[in-house]
PDB file of C-alpha atoms in Angstrom:
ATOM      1  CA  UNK A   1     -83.778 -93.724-197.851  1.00 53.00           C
ATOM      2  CA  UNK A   2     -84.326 -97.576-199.692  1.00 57.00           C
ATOM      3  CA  UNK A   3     -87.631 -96.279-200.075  1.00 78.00           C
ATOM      4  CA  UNK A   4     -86.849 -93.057-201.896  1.00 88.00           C
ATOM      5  CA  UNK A   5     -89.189 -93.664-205.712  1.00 92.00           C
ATOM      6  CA  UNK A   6     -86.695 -92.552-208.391  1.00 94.00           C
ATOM      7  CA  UNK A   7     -87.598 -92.143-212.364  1.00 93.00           C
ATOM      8  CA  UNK A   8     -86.540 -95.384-214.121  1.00 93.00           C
ATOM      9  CA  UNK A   9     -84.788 -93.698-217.552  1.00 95.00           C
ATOM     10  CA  UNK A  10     -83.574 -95.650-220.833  1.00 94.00           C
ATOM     11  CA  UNK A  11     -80.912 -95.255-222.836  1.00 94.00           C
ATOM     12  CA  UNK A  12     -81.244 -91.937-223.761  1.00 96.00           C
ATOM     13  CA  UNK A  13     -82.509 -91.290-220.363  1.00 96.00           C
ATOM     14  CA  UNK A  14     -85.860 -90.482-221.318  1.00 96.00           C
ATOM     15  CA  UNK A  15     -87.938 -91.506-218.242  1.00 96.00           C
ATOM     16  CA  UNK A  16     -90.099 -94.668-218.820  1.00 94.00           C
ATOM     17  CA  UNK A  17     -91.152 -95.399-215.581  1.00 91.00           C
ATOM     18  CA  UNK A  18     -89.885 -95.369-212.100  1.00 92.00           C
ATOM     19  CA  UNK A  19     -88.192 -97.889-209.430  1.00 91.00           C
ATOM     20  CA  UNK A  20     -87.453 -97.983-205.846  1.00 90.00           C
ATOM     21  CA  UNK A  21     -84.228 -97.219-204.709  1.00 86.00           C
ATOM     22  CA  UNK A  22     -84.260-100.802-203.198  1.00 85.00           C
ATOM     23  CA  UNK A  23     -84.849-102.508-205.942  1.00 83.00           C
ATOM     24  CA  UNK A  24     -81.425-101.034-207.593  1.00 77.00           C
ATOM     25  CA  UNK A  25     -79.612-104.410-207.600  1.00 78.00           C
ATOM     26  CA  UNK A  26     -82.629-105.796-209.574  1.00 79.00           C
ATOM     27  CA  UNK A  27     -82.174-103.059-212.261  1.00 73.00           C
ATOM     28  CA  UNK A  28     -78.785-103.985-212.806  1.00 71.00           C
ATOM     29  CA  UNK A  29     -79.423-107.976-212.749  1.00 74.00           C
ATOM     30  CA  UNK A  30     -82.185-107.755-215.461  1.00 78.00           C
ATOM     31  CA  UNK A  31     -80.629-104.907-217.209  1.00 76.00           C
ATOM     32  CA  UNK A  32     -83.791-102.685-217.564  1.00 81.00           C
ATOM     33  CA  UNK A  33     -83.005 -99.430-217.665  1.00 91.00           C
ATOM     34  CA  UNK A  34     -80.706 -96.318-215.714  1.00 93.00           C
ATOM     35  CA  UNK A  35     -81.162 -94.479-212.771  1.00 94.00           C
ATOM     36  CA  UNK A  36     -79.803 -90.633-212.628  1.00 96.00           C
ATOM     37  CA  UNK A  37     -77.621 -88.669-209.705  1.00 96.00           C
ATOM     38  CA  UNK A  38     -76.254 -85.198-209.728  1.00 98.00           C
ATOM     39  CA  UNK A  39     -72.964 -84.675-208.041  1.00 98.00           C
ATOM     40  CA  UNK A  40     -71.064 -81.417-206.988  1.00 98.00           C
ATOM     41  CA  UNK A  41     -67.415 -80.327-206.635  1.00 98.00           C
ATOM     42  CA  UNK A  42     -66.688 -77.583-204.483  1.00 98.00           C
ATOM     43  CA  UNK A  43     -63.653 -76.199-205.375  1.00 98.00           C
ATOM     44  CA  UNK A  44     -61.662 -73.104-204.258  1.00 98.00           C
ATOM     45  CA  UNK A  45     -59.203 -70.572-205.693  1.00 97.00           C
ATOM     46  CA  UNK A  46     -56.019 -72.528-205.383  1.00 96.00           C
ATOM     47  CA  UNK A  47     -57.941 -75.159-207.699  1.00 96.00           C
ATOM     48  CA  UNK A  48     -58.454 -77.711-204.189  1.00 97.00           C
ATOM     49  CA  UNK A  49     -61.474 -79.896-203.801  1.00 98.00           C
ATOM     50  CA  UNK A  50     -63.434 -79.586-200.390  1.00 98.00           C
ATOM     51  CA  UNK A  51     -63.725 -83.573-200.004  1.00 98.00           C
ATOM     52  CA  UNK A  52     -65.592 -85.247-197.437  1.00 98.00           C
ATOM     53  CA  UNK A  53     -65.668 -88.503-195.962  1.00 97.00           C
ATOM     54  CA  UNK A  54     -68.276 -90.380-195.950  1.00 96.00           C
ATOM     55  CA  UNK A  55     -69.318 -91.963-192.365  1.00 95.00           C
ATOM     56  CA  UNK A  56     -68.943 -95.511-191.124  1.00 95.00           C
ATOM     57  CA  UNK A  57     -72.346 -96.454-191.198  1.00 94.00           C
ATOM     58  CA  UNK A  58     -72.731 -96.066-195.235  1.00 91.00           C
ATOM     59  CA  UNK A  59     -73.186 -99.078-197.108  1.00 86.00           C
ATOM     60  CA  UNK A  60     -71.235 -97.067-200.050  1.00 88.00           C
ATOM     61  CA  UNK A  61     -67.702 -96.539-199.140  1.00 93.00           C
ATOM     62  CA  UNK A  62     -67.351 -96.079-195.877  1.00 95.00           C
ATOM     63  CA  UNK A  63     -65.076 -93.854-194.260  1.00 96.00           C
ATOM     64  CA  UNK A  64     -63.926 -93.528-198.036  1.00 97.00           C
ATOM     65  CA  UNK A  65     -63.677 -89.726-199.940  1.00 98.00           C
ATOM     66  CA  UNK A  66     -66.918 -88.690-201.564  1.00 97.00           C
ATOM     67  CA  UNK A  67     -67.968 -85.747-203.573  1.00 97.00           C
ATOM     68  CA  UNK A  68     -68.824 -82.466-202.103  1.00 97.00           C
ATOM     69  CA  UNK A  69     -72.559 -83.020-202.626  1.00 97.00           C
ATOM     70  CA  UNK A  70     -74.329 -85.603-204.466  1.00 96.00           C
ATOM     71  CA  UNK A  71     -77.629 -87.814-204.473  1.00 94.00           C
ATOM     72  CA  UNK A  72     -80.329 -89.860-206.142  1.00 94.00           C
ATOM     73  CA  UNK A  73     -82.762 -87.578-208.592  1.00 96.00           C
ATOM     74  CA  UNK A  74     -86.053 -88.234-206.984  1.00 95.00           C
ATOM     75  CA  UNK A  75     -88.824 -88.937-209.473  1.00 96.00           C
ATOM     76  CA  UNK A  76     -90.151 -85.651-210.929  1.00 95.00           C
ATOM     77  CA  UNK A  77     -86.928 -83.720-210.250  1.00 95.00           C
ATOM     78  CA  UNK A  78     -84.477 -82.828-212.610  1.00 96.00           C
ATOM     79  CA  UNK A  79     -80.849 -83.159-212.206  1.00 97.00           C
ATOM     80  CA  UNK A  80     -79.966 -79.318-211.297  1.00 96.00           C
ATOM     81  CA  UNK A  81     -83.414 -79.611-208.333  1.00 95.00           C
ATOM     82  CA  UNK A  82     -81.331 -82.999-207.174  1.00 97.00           C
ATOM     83  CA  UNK A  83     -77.701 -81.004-206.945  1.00 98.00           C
ATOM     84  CA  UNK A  84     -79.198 -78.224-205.180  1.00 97.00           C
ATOM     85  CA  UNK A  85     -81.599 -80.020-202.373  1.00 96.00           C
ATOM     86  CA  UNK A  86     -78.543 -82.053-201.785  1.00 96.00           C
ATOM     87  CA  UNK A  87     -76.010 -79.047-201.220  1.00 97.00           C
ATOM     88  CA  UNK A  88     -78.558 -77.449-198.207  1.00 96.00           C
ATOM     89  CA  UNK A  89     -78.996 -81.282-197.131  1.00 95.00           C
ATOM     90  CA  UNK A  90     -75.582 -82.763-196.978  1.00 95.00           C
ATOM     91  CA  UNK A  91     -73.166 -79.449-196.348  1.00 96.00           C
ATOM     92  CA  UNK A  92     -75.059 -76.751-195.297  1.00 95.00           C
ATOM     93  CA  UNK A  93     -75.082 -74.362-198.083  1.00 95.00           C
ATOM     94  CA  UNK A  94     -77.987 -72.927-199.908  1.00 95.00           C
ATOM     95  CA  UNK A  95     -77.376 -72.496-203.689  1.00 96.00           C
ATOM     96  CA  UNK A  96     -79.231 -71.693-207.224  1.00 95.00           C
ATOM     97  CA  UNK A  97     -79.286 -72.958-210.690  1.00 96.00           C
ATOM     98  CA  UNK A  98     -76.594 -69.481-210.978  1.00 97.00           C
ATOM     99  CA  UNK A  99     -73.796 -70.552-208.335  1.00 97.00           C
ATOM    100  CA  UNK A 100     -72.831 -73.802-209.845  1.00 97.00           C
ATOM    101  CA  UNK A 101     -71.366 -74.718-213.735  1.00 97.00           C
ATOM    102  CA  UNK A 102     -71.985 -77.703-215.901  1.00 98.00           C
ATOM    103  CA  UNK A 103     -68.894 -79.729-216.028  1.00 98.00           C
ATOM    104  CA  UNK A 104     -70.127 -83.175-217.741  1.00 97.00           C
ATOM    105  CA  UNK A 105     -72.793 -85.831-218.320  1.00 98.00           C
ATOM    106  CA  UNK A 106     -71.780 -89.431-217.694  1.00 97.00           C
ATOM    107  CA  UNK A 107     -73.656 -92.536-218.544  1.00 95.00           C
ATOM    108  CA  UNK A 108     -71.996 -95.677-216.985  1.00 91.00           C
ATOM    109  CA  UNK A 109     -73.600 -98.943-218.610  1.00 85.00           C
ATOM    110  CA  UNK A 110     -72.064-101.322-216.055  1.00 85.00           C
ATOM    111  CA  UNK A 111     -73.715 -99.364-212.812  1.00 86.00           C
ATOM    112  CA  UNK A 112     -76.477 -98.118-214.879  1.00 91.00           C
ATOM    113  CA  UNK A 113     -76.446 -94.372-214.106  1.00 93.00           C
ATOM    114  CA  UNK A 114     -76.542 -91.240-215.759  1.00 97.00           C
ATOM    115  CA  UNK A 115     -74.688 -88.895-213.826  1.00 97.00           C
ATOM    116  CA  UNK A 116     -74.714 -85.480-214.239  1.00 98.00           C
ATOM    117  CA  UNK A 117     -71.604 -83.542-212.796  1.00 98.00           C
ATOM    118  CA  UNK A 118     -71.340 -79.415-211.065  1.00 98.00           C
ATOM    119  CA  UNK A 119     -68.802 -77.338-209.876  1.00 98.00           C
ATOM    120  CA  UNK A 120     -69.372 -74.526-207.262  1.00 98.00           C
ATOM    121  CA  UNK A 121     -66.500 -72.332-206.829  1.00 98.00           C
ATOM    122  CA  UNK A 122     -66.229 -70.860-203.379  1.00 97.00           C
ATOM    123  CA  UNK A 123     -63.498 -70.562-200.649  1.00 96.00           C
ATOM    124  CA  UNK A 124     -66.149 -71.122-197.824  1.00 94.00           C
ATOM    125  CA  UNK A 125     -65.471 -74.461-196.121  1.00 95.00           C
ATOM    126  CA  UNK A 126     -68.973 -75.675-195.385  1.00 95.00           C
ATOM    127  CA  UNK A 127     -70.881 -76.793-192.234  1.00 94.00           C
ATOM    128  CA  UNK A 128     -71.479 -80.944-193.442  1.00 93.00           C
ATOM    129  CA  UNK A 129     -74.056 -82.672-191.865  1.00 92.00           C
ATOM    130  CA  UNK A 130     -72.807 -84.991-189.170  1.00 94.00           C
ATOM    131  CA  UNK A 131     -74.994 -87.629-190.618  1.00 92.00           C
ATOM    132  CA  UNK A 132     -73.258 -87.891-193.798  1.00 93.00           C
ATOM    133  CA  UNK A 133     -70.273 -86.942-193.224  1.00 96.00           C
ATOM    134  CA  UNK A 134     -67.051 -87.489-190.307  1.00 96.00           C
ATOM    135  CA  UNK A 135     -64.582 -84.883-191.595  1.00 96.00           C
ATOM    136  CA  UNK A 136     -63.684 -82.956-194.728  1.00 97.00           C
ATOM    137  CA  UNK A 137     -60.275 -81.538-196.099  1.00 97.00           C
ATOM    138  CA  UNK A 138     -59.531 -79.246-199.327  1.00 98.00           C
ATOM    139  CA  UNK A 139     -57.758 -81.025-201.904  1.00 97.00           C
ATOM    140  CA  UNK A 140     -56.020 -80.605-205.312  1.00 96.00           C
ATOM    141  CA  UNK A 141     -57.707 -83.248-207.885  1.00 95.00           C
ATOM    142  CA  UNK A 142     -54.167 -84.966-208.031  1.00 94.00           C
ATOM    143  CA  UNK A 143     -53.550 -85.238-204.436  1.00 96.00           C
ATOM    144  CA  UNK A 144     -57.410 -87.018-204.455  1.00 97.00           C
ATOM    145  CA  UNK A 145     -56.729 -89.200-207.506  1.00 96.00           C
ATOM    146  CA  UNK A 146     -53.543 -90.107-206.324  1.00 96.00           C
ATOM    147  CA  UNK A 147     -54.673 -90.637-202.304  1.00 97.00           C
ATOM    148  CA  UNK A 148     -57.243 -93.202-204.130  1.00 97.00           C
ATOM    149  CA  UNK A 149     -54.705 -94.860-206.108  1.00 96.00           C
ATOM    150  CA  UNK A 150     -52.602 -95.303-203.024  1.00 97.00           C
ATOM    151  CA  UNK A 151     -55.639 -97.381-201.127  1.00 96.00           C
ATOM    152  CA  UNK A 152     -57.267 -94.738-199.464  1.00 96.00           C
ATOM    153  CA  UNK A 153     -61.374 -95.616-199.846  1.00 95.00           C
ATOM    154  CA  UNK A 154     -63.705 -93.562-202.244  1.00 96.00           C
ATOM    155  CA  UNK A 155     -67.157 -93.886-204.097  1.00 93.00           C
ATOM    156  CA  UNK A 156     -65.785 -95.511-207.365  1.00 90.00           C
ATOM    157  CA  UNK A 157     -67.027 -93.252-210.056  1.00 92.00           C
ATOM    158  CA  UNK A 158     -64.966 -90.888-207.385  1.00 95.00           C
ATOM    159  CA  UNK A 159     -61.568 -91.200-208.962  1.00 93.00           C
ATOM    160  CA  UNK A 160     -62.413 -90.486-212.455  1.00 93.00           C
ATOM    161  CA  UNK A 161     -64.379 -87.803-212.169  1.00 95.00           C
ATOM    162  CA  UNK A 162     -61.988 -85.830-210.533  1.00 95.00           C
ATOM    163  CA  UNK A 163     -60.017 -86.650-213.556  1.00 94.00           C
ATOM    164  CA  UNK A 164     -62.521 -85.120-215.622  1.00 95.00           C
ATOM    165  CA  UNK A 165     -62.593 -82.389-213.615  1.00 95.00           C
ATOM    166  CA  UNK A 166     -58.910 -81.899-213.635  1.00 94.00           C
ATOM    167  CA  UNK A 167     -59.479 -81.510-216.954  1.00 94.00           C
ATOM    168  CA  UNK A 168     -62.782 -78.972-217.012  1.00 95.00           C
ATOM    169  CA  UNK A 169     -60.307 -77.005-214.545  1.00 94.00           C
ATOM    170  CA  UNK A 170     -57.362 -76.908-217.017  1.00 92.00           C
ATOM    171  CA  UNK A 171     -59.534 -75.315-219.764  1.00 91.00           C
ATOM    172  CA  UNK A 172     -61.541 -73.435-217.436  1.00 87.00           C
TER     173      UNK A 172
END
């Protein structure tokens, strides 16, 4: 996984290059250039997120909440290829560019990411891999946002995107 080549993007994450996932913490100490990831939310008809949590093994948050899918965009892929290889990979579920909606694009200059964000509306609680994840449970984005506040361990982009998708839900 250190080893996986992703496309090394500027600014206006235009790819200029590309970088090893190892060599992230360099990226950030010389401040030369972004790195992408797609994430997913499932959620279901009474609004609830299908949240993971991450294993005790990851070097990320772990045992913390994570998103329903997400990973790295591999060199060559796009964001929507990334989102989609990682559904089948991490939960189980095969999906297309038509199952999932657009919800936002995030650039973070302190972790030096452009993320993009889905949503995948379903009611089908998915089979995760056992290798990613120890357990899953559906909830609402306030009862995740507020389960973070309250010390329980996440990815931290984790709590405000749920805000923003709070928000994508509310007008959606």
């Amino acid at each position: 996984m250190d080893d996986e080549l992703l496309d090394l993007v500027n600014s206006y994450d235009e790819v200029t290059g590309t970088i090893n996932r190892k060599d992230y913490k360099q990226l950030l100490a010389n401040n030369s250039g972004y790195i992408r990831a797609s994430e997913l939310f499932i959620v279901n008809d009474q609004g609830e997120i299908w949240t993971p949590i991450r294993t005790a093994d990851k070097t990320i948050a772990p045992n913390g909440y994570d998103y329903s899918a997400a990973g790295h965009v591999e060199s060559g892929d796009d964001y929507m290829d990334t989102i989609i290889r990682e559904t089948e990979e991490e939960i189980n579920l095969q999906i297309n560019r038509d199952d999932i909606e657009f919800v936002a694009k995030l650039k973070s200059t302190s972790t030096k990411y452009f993320r993009t964000v889905y949503l995948l509306r379903t009611n089908k609680t998915p089979a995760y891999n056992k290798h990613d994840f120890t357990s899953a449970e559906w909830l609402s984005p306030s009862a995740l946002i507020e389960n973070i506040m309250n010390g329980h361990n996440a990815k931290s982009s984790l709590i405000s995107t749920a805000g923003i998708l709070q928000t994508y839900l509310a007008g959606n």
